[in-house]
Each structure stands twice: as structure tokens, then as C-alpha cells.
Coordinates of C-alpha atoms (C1' of nucleotides) in Angstrom, one line a residue:
Chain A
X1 CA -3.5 -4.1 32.6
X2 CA -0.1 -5.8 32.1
X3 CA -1.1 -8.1 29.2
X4 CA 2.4 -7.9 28.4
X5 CA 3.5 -11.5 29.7
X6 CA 1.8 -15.1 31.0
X7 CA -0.3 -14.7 27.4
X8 CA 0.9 -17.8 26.0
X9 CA 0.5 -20.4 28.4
X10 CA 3.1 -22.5 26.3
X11 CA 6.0 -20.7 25.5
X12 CA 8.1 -23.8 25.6
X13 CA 7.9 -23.6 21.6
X14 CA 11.8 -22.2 20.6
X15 CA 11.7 -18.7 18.8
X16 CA 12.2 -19.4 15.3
X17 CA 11.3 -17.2 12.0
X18 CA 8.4 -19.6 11.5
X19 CA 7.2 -18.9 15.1
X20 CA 7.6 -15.4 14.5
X21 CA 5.5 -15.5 11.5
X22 CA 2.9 -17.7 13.0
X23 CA 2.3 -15.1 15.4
X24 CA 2.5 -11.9 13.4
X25 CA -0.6 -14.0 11.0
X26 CA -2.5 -14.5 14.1
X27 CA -2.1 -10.7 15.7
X28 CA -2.7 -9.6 11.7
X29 CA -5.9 -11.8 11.5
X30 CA -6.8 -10.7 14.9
X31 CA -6.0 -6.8 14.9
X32 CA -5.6 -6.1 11.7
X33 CA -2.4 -4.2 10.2
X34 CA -1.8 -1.0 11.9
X35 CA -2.0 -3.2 15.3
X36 CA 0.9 -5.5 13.9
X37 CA 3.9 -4.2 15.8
X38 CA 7.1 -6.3 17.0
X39 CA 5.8 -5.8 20.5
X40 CA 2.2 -7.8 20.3
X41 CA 4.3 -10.2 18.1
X42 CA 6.6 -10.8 20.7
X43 CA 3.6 -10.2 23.3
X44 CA 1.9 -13.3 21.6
X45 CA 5.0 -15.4 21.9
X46 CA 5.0 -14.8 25.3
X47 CA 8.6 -12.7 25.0
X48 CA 10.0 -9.6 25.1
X49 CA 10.0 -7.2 22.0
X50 CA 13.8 -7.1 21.5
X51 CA 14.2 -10.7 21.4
X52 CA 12.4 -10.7 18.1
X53 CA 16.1 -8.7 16.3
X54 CA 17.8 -12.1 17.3
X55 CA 15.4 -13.7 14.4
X56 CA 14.7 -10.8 12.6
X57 CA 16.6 -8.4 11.3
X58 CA 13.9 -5.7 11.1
X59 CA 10.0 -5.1 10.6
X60 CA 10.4 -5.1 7.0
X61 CA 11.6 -8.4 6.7
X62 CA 9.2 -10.4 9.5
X63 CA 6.3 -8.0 7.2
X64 CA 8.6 -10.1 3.7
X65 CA 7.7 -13.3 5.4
X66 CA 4.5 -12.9 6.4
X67 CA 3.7 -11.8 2.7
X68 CA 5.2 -14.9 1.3
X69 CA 2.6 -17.2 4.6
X70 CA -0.4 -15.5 3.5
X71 CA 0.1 -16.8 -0.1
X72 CA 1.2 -20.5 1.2
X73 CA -2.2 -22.2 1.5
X74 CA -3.4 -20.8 -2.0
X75 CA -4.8 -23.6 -4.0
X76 CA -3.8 -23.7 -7.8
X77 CA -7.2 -24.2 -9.7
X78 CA -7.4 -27.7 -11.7
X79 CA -5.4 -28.3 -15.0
X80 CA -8.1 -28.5 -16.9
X81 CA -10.0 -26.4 -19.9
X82 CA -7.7 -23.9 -22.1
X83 CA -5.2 -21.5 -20.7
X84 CA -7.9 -18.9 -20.8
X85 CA -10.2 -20.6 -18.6
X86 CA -7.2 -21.7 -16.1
X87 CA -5.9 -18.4 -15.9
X88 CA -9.4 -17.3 -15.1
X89 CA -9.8 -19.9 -12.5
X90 CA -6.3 -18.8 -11.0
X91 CA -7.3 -14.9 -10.8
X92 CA -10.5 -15.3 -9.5
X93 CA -9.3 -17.6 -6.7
X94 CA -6.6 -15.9 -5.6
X95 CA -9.0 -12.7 -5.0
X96 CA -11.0 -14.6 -3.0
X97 CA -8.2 -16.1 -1.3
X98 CA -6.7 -12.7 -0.4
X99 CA -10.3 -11.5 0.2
X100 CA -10.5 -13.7 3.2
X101 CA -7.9 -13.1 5.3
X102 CA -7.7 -9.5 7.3
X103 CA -5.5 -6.7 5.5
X104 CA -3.8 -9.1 3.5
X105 CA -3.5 -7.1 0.3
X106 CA -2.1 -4.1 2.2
X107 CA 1.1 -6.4 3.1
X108 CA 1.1 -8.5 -0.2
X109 CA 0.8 -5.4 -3.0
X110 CA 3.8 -3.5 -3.6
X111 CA 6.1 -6.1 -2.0
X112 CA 8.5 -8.4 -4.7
X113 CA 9.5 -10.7 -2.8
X114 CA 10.4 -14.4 -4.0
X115 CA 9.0 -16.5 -1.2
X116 CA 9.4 -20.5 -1.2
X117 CA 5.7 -20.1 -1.6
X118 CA 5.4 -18.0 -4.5
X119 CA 8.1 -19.6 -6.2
X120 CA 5.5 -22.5 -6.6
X121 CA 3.0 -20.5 -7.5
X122 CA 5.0 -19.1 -9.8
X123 CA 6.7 -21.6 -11.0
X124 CA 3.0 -23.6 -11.7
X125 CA 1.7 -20.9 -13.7
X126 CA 4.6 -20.1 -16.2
X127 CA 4.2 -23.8 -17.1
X128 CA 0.5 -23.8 -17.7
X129 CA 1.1 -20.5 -19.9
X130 CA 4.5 -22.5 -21.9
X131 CA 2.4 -25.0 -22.3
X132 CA -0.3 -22.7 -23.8
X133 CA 2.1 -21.7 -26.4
X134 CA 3.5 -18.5 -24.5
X135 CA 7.2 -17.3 -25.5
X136 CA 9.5 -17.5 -22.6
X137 CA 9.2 -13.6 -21.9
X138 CA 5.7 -13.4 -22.5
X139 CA 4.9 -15.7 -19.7
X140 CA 6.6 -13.9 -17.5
X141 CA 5.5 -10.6 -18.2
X142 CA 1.8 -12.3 -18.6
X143 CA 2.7 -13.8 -15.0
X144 CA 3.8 -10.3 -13.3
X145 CA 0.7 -8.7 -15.2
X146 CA -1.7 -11.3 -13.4
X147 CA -0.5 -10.2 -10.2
X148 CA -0.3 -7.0 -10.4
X149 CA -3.6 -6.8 -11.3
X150 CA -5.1 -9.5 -8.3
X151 CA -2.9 -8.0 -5.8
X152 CA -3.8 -4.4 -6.9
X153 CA -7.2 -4.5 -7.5
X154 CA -7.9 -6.4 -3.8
X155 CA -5.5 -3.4 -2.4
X156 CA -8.5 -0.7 -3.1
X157 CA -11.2 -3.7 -2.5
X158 CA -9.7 -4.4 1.3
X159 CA -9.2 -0.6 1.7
X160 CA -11.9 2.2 3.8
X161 CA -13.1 4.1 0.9
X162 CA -12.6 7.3 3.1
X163 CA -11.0 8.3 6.5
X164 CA -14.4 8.4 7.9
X165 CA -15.4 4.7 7.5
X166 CA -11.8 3.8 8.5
X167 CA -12.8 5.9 12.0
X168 CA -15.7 4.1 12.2
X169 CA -18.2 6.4 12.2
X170 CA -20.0 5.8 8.8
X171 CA -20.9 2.6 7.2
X172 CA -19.9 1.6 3.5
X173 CA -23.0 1.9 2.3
X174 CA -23.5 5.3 3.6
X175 CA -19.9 6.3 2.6
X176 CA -21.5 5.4 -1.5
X177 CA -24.5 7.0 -1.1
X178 CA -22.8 10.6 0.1
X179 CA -20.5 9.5 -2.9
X180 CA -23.5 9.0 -5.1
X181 CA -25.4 12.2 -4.1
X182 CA -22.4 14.7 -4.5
X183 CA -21.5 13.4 -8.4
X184 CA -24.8 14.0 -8.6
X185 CA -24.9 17.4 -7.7
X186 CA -22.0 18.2 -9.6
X187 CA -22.5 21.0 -11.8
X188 CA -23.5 19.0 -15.3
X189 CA -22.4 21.5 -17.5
X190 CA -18.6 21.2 -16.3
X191 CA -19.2 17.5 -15.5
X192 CA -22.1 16.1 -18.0
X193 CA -20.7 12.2 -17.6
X194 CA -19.9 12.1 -13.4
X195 CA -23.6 13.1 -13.0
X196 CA -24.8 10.8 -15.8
X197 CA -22.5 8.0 -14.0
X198 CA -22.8 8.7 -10.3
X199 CA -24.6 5.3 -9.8
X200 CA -22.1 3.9 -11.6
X201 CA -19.1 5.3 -10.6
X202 CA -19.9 5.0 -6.6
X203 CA -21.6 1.8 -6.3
X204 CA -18.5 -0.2 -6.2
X205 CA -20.3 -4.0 -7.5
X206 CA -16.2 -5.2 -7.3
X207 CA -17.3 -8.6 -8.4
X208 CA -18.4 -7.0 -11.6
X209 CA -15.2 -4.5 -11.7
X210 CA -12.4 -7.4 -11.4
X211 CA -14.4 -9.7 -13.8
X212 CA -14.5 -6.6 -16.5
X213 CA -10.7 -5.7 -15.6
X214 CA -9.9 -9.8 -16.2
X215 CA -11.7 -10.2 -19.0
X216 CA -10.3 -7.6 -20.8
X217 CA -6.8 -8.8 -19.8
X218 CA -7.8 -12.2 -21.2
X219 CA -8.8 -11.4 -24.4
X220 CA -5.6 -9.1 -24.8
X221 CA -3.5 -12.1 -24.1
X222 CA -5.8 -13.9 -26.6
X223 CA -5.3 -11.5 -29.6
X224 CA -1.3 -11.9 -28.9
X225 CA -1.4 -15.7 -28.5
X226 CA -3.8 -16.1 -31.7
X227 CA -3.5 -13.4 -33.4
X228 CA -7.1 -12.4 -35.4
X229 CA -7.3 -13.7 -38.4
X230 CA -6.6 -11.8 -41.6
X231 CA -4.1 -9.7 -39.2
X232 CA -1.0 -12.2 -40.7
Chain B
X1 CA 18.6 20.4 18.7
X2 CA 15.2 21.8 19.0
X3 CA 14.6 22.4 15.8
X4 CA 10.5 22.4 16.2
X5 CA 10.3 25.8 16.2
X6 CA 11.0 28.9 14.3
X7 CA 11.9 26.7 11.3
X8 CA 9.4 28.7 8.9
X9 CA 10.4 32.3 9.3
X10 CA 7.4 34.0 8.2
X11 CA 4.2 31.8 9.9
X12 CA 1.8 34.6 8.9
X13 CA -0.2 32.3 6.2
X14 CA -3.1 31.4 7.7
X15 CA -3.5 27.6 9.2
X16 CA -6.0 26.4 6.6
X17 CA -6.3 22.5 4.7
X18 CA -4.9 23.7 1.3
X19 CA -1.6 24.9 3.9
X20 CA -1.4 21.8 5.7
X21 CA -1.6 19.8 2.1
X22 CA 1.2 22.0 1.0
X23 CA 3.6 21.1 4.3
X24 CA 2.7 17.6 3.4
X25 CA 3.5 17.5 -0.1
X26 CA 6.6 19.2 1.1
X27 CA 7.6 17.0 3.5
X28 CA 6.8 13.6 1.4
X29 CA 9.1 15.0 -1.0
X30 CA 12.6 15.9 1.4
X31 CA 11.4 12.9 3.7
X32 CA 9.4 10.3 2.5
X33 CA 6.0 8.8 3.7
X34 CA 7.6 6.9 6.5
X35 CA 9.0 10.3 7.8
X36 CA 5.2 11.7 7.3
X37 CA 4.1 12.5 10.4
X38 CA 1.7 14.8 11.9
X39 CA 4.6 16.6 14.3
X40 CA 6.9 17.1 11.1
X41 CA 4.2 18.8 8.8
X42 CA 3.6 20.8 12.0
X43 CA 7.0 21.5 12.4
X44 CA 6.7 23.0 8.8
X45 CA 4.4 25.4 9.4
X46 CA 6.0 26.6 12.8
X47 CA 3.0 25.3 14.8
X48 CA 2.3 22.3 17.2
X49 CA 1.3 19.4 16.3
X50 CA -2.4 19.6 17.9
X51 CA -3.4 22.4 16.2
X52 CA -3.6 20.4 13.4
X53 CA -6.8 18.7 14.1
X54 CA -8.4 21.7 14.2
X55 CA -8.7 21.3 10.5
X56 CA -8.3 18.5 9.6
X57 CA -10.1 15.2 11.5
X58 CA -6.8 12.7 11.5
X59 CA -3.9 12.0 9.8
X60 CA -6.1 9.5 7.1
X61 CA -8.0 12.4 6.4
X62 CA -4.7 14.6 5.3
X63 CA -3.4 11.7 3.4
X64 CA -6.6 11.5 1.8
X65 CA -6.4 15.5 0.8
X66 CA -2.8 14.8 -0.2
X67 CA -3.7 12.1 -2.3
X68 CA -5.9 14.0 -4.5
X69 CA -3.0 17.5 -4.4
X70 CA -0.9 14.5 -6.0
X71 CA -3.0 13.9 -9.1
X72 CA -3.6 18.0 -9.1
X73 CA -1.1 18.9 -11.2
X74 CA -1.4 15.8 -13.8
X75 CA -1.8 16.5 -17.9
X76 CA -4.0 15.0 -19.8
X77 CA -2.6 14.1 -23.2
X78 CA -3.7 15.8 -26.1
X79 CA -6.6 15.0 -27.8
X80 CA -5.5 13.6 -30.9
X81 CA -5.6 10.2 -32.4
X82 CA -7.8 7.3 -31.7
X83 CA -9.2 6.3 -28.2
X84 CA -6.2 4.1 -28.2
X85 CA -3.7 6.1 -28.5
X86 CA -5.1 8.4 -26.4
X87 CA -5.6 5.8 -23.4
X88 CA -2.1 4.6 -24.3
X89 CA -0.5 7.9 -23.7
X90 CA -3.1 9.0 -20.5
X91 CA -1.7 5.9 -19.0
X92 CA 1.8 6.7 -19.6
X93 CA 1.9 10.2 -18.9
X94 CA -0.2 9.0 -15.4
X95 CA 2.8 6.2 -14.5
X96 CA 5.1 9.3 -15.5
X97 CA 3.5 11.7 -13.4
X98 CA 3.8 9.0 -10.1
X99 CA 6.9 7.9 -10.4
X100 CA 8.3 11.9 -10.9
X101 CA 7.4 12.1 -7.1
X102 CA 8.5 10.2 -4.0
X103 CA 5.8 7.6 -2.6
X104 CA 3.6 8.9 -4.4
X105 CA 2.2 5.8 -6.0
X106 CA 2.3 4.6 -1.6
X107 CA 0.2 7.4 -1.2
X108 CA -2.5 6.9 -4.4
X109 CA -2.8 3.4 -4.4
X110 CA -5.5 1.8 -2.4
X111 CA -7.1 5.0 -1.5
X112 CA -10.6 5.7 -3.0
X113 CA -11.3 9.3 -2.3
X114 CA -12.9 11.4 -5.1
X115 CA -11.3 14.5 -4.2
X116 CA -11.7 17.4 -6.8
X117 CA -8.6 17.2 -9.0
X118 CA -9.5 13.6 -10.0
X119 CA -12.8 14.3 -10.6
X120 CA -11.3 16.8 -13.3
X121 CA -9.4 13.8 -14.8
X122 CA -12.3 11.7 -14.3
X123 CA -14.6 13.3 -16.1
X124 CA -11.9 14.2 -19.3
X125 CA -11.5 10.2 -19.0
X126 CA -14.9 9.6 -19.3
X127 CA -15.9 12.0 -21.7
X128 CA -13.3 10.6 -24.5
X129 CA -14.0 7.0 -23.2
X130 CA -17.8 8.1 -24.1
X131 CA -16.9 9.6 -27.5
X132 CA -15.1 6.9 -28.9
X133 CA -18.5 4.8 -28.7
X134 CA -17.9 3.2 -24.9
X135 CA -21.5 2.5 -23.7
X136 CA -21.4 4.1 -20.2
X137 CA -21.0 1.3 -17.9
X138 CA -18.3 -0.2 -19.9
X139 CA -17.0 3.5 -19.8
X140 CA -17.0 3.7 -16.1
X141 CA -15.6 0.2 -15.9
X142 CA -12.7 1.2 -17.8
X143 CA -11.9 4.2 -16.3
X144 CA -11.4 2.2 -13.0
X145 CA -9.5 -0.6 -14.5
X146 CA -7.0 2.0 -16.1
X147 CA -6.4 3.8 -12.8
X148 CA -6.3 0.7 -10.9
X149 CA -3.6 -0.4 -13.3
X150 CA -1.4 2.3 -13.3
X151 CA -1.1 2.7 -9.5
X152 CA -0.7 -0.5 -8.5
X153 CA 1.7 -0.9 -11.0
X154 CA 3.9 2.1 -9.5
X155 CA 3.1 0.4 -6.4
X156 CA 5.3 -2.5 -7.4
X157 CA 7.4 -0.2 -9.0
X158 CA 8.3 2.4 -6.5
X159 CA 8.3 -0.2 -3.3
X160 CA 12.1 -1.0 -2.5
X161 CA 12.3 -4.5 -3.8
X162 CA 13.3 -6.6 -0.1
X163 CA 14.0 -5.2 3.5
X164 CA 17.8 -5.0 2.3
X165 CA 17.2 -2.3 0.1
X166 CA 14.8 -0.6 2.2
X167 CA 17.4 -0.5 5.1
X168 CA 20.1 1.1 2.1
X169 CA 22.1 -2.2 2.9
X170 CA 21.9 -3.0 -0.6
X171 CA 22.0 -1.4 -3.8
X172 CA 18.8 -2.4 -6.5
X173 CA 21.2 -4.1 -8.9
X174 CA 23.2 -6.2 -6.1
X175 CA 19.4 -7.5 -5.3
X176 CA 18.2 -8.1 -8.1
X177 CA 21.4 -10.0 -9.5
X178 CA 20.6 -12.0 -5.8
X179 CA 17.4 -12.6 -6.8
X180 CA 18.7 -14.0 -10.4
X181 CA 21.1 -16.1 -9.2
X182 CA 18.3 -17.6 -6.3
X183 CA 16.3 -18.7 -9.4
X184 CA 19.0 -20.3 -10.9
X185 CA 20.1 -22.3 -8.0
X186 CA 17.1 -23.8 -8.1
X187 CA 16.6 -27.1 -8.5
X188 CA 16.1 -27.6 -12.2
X189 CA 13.6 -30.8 -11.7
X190 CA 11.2 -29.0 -9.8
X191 CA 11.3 -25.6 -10.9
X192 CA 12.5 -25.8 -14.8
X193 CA 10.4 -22.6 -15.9
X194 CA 11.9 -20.2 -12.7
X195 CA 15.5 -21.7 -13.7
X196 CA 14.9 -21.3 -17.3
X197 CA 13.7 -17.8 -16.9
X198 CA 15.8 -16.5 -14.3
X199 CA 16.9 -13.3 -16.0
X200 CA 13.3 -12.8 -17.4
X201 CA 12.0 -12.9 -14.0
X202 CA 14.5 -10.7 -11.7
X203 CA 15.4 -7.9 -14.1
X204 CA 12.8 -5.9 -14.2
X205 CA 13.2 -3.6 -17.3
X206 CA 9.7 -1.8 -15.7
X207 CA 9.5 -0.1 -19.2
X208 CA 8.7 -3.0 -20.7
X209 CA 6.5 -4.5 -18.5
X210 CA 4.1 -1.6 -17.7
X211 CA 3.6 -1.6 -22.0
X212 CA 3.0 -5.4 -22.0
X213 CA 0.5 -5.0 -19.6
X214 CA -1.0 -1.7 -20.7
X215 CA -0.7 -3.2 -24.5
X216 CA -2.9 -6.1 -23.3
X217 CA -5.6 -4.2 -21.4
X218 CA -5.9 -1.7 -24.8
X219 CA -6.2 -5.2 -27.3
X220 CA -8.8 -6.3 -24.8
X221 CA -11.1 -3.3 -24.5
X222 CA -10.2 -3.1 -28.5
X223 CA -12.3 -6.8 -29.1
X224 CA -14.7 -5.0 -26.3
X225 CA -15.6 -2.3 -28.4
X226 CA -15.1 -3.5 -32.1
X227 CA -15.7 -7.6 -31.9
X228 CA -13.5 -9.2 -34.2
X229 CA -15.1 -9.7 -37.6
X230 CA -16.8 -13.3 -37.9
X231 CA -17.9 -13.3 -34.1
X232 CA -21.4 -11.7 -35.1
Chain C
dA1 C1' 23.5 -18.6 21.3
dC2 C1' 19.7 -16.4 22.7
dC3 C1' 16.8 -13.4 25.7
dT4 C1' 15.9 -9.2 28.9
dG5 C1' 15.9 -4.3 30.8
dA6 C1' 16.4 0.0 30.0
dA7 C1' 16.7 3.5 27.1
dC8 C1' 16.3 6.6 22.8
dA9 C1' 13.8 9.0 19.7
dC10 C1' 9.9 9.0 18.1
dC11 C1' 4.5 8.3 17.0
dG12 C1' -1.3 9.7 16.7
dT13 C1' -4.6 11.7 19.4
dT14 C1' -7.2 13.9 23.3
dC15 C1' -8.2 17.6 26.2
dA16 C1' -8.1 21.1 29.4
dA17 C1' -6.5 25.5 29.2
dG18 C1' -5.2 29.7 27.1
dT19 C1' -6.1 33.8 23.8
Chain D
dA1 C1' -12.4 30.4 16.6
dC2 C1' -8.1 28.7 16.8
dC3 C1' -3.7 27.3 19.1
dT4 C1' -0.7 25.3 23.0
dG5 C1' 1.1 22.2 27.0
dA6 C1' 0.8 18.3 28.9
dA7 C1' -0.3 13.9 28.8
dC8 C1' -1.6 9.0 27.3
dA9 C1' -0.7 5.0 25.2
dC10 C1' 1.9 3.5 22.2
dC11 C1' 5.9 2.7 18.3
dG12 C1' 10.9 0.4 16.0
dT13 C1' 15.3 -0.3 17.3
dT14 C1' 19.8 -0.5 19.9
dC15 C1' 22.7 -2.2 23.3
dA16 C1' 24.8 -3.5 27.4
dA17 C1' 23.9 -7.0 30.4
dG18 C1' 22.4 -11.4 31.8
dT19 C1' 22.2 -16.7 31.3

DNA sequence: ACCTGAACACCGTTCAAGT
DNA sequence: ACCTGAACACCGTTCAAGT
């Protein structure tokens, strides 16, 4: 075997945190999380696994920066329609935009870190919702809410929905239907609405699920920002 | 050192799943998930690490089983009040019941398995949801989006917040004044909003934030179920 | 300043072999 | 049926040593 060296033809490149983090999204992309070690990084950079520590000063952080790249080349949606319709726009694309590259949920969710890159982001939406009419702490809190929700959401879309189609050895769709077929043999006198929503409750139509959970996030922020007339 | 062995003095309890749950639960708490490993909750139970795959098929598959003994022991609140305040509190006592135990939230989040104790709070969730006149897909709908909230809230919450911390170089309040004083270094031209809300931004008061968003999400399904009047 | 070799203390998992 | 020993193919990280 002895893939180890001579992978990169190139290597005249000079180790730098971007170069590490160009690599680590190609080996993520390419094998997926749990194959993301320092050693294929450094394999893919055509270098030795300690030689990484000189950039580096541990997994966690190269894992910091590669959070903060996978978010780089997200596209704001266009300034245009009410905040409700822009916030919309801005939820739904970054979904997809985490949606299409490998795992990338699983290193973006439960990490706060303040990248260059999502300082932008950031700082983009806090002035759509100021200029909206959102308080100062509202739009922050209404900016953290918006991504915890994206980020967490796409965590369980990304994920196997059991060990066994993580192994391989059963397909999604087979993984619902063995989810369908035992809520619905659930005893219906301890659990009358599982059997009633078995359909429901395992055919995951996530499109619908993140619209519902938006939607409802939407209107909350609606009722604050205006509040219904008659409540004043 | 050799410590492997003869660490549980009396091995005589069978080797069953509900045993190795209990070794992991055991060892999540003293060590953490990064310390989870298939040798240590081996180690617990004075056997090797092999023989656990006699009952279990890999190590997703015990973290699946441990997810659900997480959630085993949750509350539901009491059954008083309006479907709001009874979300509200469900919901709190839920964030409550993850953050009272290490990783847990690490464990939960992401991981879709209907194992039997959160079918029991499924179906209590459902059946309230139901009685307070949610038509059943919406019911469903909002069950997930609740759930989904709530973890990958406690995701954010209970994740150290940079590699510093992680690595116990740095105490919580020394990064997050960092993080403050990052924002407002910035330059003021193009990020006004970050500078502006610096403090906003880095302190997390995670109180706070969890009811904004939770406050949101209940005004939301509130306009879901009872439309605001002069919309019909 | 930057990279390597060798090593340490681990991993998850398989599989023949034991009882 | 259930557990062990030994092994395989890996990990993250440290550190002296090289250049």
C-alpha cells in the first residue's frame, strides 16, 4: 500500500492554515467525517502528520476553520421583498447550501465560532433585520435563533437515521418503512396517536418539516415586530 | 497500571444491553463522550472489549441505546394550563433535563432512533398537541420541530465554545470577553452592526436566548392554530 | 522556522479459539 | 451461547532530532 507519500505531485505549495484547510475540505468532501484525521490531511499535502502541530495547534481548531470555509461561499439571498421574505430566502438557502456539501452540519452545529466568514454573514443579516425595525438585541437573538435552527435541523437531515443504515446494510427507505410498520404495531391502547401517526411520524418529507419549523419561526418574529392588532 | 481488570468487584450481573447502557451512561458521566470508548465501558463491567459485540452490533448501535436511556428518565410537566404553557414548560424541563448531564445534548442531537422511552414522551407530546385542537400533521410537525429545537439548542449550549476552551487553556469568561473585544475591533465601516452589538453577540446569557427562541416558535404555532382575527 | 521519525497511549472491529 | 487473545488497521499528539 504505502499511499502515505508521492500523493500530491506538487507539494511545492508552503504549509499554511489555508493549505491545511483546503485539504481537510477535500478529504471531508471525499471521505466524509469520521475519515478526517490529521494524518490523510497531512497525507493529502503530501507531509508528514506531525508537521500539521507547526500550523495547528490541535484537531479542534483545524475542525474551527474548516467550519468557518464551509460557510465562505454561501450566497446572501437578494435585498429585496420584506424582512420576512429575506429571512426566508436566507434560511432556505443556507439548508441547501449545507445540504450539499458531505457531513457538513456535523462540523458546523454545535461549534461558535466567529470566523471572518461568518462575521459577514452575520454582520449582513443583523442589518437587514435593523433595518426591518428589529431592537438591537432582538436581532441578535433573532440571528442566533436562525441558526440554530438551519444548523440543527440539517444536523438530523445529514445524519443515518439508525446504526444500521450508517453500516450500510439497509437503505433509508427501508430504515422508514421498519419505522413505519413498528409504530404501527404499537399497542393503540397505550399509544392511540404513534399508530394513528406512523406515516407521519416516519416518513421524514424534511422539505415539508424545515418549511413548517420556519414558518412558524416567522410568524413568531412577526407577532413581536407588529404586534396583532387590538393587543396595544 | 493495569487497571482493565478487576475494577468491578462483583461481575456476576449478567452481560446483557440494558448492562452495557448502564456502563455507558456511567462512563459518559465520570469521562465524557470523547473518553467513550468501547474498551472503557468494557473495562466497567470487568470484561474485554470484544465481548461486547456479542450484544450489541457496534459502537453506533450502543450510542443509539444510550441515547434513548438519556431521555428515560425525563418528566413531563404537569398537565395544567393551556397547550402553551404546557409546551413552554415540556421544553424547558427537556433543555433542563440535557444540560443536568454531561454530553448529553452530543449524544441526542442528530440521532433519530425511536427507542422506547421517547416514544413514551412522544406519544404524551402528541396526545396534548392533539387535544388542544392540533390537526395531526401539524401535530406531528410540531412535535419534531420542538425536539429539534431543544437539542440543537443544548448542542450550542453544551459544546465548549473554541478549541481553547476545549483544551482547558482558557476559562469560558476569558473567551468570551476575547470574542467581545474581536467584535469591537472591528472595523466600524464595514461591520457597524457586529461593533455596535458586540456585548449582545459574545455574552451569551443562554437563559435568555433559549426563551426568545422558544417564545417565538409558541407565537408562531399560536397564529397556526388560532389565526389572528380579521385574516378570515 | 519548519518538517520528520519514532514513539506513546490509545481507538473500533474481526476472528479463531476457548469454555 | 457467550467470552477471550491476538491481531489489524488505524487514531491524536509529543518531542527530540534534523535542516
Amino acid at each position: 500500500m504505502r499511499t502515505d507519500r508521492a500523493k500530491a505531485p506538487g507539494q511545492q505549495p508552503p504549509l499554511t492554515q489555508e493549505a491545511l484547510v483546503g485539504a481537510a475540505l477535500l478529504v471531508l468532501e471525499r471521505d466524509g467525517l469520521d475519515a478526517l484525521s490529521m494524518r490523510r490531511v497531512a497525507a493529502e499535502l503530501g507531509v508528514q502528520a506531525p508537521s500539521l502541530y507547526w500550523h495547528v495547534r490541535n484537531k479542534e481548531q483545524l475542525l474551527d476553520l474548516l467550519a468557518d470555509a464551509l460557510v465562505a461561499d454561501a450566497v446572501p439571498p437578494p435585498r429585496e421583498g420584506g424582512w420576512r421574505e429575506q429571512l426566508r430566502a436566507y434560511c432556505h438557502l443556507h439548508r441547501r447550501h449545507l445540504l450539499g456539501k458531505r457531513d457538513a452540519a456535523r462540523v458546523v452545529a454545535g461549534r461558535f465560532n466567529l470566523g471572518p466568514s461568518l462575521l459577514v454573514i452575520l454582520e449582513d443579516q443583523l442589518d437587514r433585520l435593523r433595518e426591518a425595525g428589529f431592537p438591537a438585541a432582538e436581532a441578535a437573538l433573532t440571528s442566533y435563533l436562525l441558526g440554530n435552527y438551519v444548523a440543527g435541523f440539517v444536523l438530523q437531515e445529514q445524519s443515518p437515521l439508525s446504526a444500521a443504515e450508517a453500516v450500510g446494510q439497509a437503505t433509508r427507505t427501508e430504515v422508514v418503512n421498519a419505522a413505519r410498520d413498528h409504530l404501527q404495531q404499537l399497542p393503540a391502547d397505550r399509544f392511540p396517536n404513534l399508530v394513528a401517526l406512523a406515516a407521519e411520524l416516519s416518513e421524514p418529507d424534511m422539505e415539508d418539516r424545515f418549511a413548517f419549523g420556519l414558518e412558524r419561526i416567522l410568524d413568531g418574529l412577526a407577532t413581536l415586530l407588529e404586534p396583532a392588532p387590538g393587543t396595544r
